[in-house]
Short mmCIF file of C-alpha atoms and ligand atoms in Angstrom, two decimals:
data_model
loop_
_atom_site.label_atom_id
_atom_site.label_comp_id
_atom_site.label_asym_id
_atom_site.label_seq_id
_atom_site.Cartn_x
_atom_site.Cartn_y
_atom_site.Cartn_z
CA UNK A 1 0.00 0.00 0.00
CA UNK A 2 1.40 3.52 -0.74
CA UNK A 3 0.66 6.71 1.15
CA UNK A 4 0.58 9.92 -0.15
CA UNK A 5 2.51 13.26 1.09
CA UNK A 6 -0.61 13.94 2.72
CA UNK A 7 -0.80 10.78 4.88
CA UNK A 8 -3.17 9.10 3.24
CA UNK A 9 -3.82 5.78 1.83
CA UNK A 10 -2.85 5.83 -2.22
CA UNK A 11 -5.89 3.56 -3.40
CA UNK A 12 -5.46 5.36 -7.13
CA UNK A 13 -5.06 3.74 -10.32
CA UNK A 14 -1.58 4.83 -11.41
CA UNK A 15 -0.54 5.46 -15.05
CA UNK A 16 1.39 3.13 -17.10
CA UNK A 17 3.33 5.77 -18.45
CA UNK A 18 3.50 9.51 -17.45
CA UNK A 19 5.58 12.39 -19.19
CA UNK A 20 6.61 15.36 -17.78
CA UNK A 21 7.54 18.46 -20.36
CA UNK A 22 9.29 20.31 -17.44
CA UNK A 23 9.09 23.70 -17.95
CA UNK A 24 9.98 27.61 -16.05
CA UNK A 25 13.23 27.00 -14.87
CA UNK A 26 14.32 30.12 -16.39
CA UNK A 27 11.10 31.96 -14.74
CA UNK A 28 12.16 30.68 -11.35
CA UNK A 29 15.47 31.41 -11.67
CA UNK A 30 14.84 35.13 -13.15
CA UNK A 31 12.54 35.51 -9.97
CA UNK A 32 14.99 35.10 -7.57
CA UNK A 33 17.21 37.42 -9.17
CA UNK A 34 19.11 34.58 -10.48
CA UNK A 35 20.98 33.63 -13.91
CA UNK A 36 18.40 31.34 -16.00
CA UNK A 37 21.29 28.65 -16.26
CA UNK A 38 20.82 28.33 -12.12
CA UNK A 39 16.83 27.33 -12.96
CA UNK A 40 17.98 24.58 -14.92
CA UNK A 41 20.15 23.72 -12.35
CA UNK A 42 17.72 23.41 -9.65
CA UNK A 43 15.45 21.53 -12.20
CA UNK A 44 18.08 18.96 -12.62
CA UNK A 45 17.96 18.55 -9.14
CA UNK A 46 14.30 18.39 -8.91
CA UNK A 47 13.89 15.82 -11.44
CA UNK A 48 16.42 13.28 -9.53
CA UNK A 49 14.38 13.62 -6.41
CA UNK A 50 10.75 13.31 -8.51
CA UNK A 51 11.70 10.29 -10.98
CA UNK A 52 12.45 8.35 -7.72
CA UNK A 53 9.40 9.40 -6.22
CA UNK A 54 7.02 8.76 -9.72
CA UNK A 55 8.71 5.37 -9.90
CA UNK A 56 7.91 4.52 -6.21
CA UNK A 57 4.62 5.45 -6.88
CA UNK A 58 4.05 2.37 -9.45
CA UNK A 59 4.97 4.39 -12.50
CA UNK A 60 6.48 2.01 -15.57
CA UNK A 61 7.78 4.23 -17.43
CA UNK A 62 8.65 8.09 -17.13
CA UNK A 63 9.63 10.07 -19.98
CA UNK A 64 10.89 13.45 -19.45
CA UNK A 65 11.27 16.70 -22.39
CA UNK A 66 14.78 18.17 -21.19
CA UNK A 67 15.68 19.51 -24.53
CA UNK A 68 13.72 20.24 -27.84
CA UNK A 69 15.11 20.28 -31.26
CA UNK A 70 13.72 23.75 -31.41
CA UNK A 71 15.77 24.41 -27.61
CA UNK A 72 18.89 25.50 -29.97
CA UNK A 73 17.43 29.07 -30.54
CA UNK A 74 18.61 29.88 -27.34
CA UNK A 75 21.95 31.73 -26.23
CA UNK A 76 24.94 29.75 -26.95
CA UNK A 77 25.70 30.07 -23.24
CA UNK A 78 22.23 28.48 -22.46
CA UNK A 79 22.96 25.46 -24.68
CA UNK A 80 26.10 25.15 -23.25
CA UNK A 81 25.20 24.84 -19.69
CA UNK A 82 22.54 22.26 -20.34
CA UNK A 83 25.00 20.19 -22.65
CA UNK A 84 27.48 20.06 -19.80
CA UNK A 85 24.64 19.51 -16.77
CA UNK A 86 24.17 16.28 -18.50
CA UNK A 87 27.73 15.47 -19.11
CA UNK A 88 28.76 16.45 -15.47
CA UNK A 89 25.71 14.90 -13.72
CA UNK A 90 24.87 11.69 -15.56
CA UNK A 91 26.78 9.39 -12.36
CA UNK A 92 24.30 11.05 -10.63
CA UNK A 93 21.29 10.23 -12.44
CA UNK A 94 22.16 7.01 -12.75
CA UNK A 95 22.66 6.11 -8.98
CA UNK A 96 19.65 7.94 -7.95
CA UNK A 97 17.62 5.61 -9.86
CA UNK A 98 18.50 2.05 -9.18
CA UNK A 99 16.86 -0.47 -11.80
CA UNK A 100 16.12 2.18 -14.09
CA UNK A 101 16.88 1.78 -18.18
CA UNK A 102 17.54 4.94 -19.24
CA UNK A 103 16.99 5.67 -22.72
CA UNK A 104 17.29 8.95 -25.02
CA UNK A 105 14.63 9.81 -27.63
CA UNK A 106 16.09 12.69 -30.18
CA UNK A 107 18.56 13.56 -33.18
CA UNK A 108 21.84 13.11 -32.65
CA UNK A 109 22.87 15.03 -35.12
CA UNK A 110 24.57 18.87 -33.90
CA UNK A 111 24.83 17.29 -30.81
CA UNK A 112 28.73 17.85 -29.23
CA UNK A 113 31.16 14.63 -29.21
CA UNK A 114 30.92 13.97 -25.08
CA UNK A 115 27.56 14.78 -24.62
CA UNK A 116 27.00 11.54 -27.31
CA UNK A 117 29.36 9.26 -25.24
CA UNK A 118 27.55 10.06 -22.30
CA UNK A 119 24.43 9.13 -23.35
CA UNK A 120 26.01 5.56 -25.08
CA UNK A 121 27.25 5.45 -22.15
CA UNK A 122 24.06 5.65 -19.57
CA UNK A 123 22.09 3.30 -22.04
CA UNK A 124 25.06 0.70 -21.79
CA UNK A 125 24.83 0.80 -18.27
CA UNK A 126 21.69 0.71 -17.70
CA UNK A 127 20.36 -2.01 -20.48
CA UNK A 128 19.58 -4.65 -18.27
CA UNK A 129 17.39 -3.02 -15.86
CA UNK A 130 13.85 -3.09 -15.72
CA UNK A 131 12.01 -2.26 -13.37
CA UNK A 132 11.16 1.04 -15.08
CA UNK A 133 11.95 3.23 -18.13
CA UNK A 134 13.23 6.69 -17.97
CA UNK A 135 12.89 8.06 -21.13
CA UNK A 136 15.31 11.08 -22.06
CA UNK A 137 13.81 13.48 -24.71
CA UNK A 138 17.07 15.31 -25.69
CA UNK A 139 17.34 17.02 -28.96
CA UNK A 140 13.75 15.60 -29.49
CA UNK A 141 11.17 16.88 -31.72
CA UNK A 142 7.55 15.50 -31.97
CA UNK A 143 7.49 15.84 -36.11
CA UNK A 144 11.58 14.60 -36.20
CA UNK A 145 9.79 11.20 -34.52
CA UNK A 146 7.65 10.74 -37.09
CA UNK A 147 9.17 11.86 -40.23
CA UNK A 148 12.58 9.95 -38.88
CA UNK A 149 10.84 6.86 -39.32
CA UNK A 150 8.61 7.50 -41.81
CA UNK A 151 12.22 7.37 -43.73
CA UNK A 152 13.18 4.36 -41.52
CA UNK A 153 10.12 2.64 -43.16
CA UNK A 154 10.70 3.51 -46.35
CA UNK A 155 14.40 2.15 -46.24
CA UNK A 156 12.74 -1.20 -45.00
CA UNK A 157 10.62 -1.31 -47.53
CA UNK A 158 12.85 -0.99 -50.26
CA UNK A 159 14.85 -4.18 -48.94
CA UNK A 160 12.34 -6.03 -48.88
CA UNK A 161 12.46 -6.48 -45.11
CA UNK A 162 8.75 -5.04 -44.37
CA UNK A 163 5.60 -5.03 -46.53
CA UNK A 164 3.64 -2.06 -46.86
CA UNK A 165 0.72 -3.58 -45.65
CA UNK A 166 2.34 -4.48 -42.59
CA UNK A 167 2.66 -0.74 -41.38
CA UNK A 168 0.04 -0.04 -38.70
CA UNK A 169 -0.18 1.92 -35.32
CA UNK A 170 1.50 -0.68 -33.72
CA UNK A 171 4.32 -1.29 -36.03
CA UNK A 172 4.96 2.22 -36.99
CA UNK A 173 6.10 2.42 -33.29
CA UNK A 174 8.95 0.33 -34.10
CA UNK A 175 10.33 2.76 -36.10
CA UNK A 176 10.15 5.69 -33.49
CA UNK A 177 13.49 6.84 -31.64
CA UNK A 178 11.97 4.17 -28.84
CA UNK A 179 9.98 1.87 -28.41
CA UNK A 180 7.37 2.91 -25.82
CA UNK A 181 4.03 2.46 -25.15
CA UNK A 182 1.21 5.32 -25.68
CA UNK A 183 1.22 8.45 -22.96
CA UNK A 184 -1.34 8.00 -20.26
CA UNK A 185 -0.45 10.91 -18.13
CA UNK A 186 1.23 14.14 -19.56
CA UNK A 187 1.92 16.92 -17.44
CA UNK A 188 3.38 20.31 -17.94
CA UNK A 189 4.27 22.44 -15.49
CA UNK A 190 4.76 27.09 -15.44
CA UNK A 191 1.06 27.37 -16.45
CA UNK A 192 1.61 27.11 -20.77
CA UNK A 193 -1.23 24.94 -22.20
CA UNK A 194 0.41 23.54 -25.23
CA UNK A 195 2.13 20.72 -26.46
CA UNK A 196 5.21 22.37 -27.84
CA UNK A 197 6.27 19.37 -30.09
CA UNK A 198 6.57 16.60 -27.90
CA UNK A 199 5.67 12.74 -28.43
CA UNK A 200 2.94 14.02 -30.39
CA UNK A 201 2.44 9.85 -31.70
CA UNK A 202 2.60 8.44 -28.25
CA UNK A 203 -0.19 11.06 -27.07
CA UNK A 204 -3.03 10.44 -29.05
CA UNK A 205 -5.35 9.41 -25.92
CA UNK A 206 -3.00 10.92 -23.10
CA UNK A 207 -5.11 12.64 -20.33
CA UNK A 208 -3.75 16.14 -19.64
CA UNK A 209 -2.76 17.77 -16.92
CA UNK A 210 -1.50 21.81 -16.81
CA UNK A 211 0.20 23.00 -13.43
CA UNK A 212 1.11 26.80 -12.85
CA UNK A 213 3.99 25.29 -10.61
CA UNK A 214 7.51 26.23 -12.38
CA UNK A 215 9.26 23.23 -13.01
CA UNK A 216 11.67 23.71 -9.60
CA UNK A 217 8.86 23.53 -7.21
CA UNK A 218 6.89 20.46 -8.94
CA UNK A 219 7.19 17.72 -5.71
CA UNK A 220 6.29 14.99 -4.78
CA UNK A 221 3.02 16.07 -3.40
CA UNK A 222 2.22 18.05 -6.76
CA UNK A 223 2.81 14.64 -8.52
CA UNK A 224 0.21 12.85 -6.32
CA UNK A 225 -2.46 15.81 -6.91
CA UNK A 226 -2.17 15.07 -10.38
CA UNK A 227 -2.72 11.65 -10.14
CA UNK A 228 -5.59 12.28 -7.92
CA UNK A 229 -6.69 14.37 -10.84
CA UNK A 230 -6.35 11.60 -13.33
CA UNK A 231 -8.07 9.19 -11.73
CA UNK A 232 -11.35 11.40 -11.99
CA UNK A 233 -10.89 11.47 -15.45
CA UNK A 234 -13.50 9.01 -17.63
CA UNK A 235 -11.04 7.34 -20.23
CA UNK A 236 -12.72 5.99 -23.13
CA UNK A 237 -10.40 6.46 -26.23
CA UNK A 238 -13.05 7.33 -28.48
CA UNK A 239 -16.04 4.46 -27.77
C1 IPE B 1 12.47 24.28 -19.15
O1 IPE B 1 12.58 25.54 -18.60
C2 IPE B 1 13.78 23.60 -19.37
C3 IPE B 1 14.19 23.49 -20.77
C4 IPE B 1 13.45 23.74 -21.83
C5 IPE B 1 15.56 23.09 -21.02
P1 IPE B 1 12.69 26.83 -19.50
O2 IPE B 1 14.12 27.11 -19.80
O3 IPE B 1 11.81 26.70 -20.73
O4 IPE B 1 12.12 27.95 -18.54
P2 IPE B 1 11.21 29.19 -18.91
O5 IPE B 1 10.04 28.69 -19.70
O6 IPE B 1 12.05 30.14 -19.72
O7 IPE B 1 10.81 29.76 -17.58
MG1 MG B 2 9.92 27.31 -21.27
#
């Protein structure tokens, strides 16, 4: 049985698989009178803390939008910092979630040398465990998904190794960066109500869920009000 922050008993259905676009780092940074790059810090922070707590909570798999294809408009300096908060922290992210398999979802194309080997290197080490998914968006891009393997398809096709009658919802997912089952829970935090690109295939029938919370102070108890708020949603994918 799981308890809540609040004390009480956690008889909830809990989501297969919940993702987070984490968003107004900056914001809370800029409101303390701090640099934006020390937002993303304390997100990082936050997000170690709140995986472990999501995955206690019965969550499969937790996929996460740290950076967006579109994330390179932004200050060299910006881009930098985030490059090398990965780089610098990925021991960390490992050992604060024991089991996990950590994949990455995104291009990997413009992406610097290290900040590649990292990520080999966190999916290496993390291959065989599975008690849960944590699912990177990094240099990730909704349309990219699709149209990466829409050409991924097409290749196939050409050798012969898939018919084109064979391509369905299901095996279309194949193609995708990952392999992951459809989103039942997406939340975004800092009050924007859009969907800014994300796994726009895995969402077709995700539940929604829009916080005003900036990124930073999304806890543990925030996560459980939102599942509280999901399960008084009536799910019926369309019938
Ligand atoms: C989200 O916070 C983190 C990333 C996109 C990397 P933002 O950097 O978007 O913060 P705001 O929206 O400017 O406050
Ligand atoms: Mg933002």
């Amino acid at each position: 049985m799981c308890y809540n922050n609040f004390g009480d008993k956690m008889t909830d259905v809990v989501p297969n698989h919940v993702a987070i676009i984490l968003d107004g780092n900056g914001r809370w940074a800029l409101k303390r009178g701090l640099k934006r790059s020390l937002g993303h810090k304390a997100g990082f922070e936050n997000l170690k803390k709140l995986s472990k707590h999501i995955f206690k909570r019965g969550v499969k798999i937790l996929s996460i939008f740290v950076f967006s294809t579109e994330n390179f408009k932004r200050d060299k300096e910006e881009v930098d910092y985030l490059m090398n908060l990965l780089v610098d922290n990925f021991k960390e992210l490992i050992d604060k979630n024991s089991n996990v398999k950590i994949v990455f979802s995104g291009r990997r194309e413009n992406i610097r040398k290290d900040v590649i080997e990292t990520i080999d290197k966190i999916e290496e080490i993390t291959k065989d465990n599975d008690d849960h998914i944590l699912n990177v968006c990094f240099n990730f891009g909704g349309q990219f998904d699709i149209i990466d393997a829409t050409k991924k398809i097409y290749l196939d096709i050409n050798k012969g190794k898939i018919n084109i009658d064979d391509i369905n919802e299901e095996t279309f997912k194949k193609y995708l960066y990952n392999e992951i089952p459809d989103i039942d829970l997406l939340i975004r935090t800092s009050g924007e109500i859009r969907v800014s690109n994300f796994m726009l295939y895995q969402m077709a029938y995700s539940e929604m869920y829009f916080t005003n919370t900036l990124f930073p102070d999304f806890k543990g108890k925030d996560f459980d009000l939102a599942i509280k708020e999901y399960n008084k949603r009536n799910r019926r994918f369309g019938g």
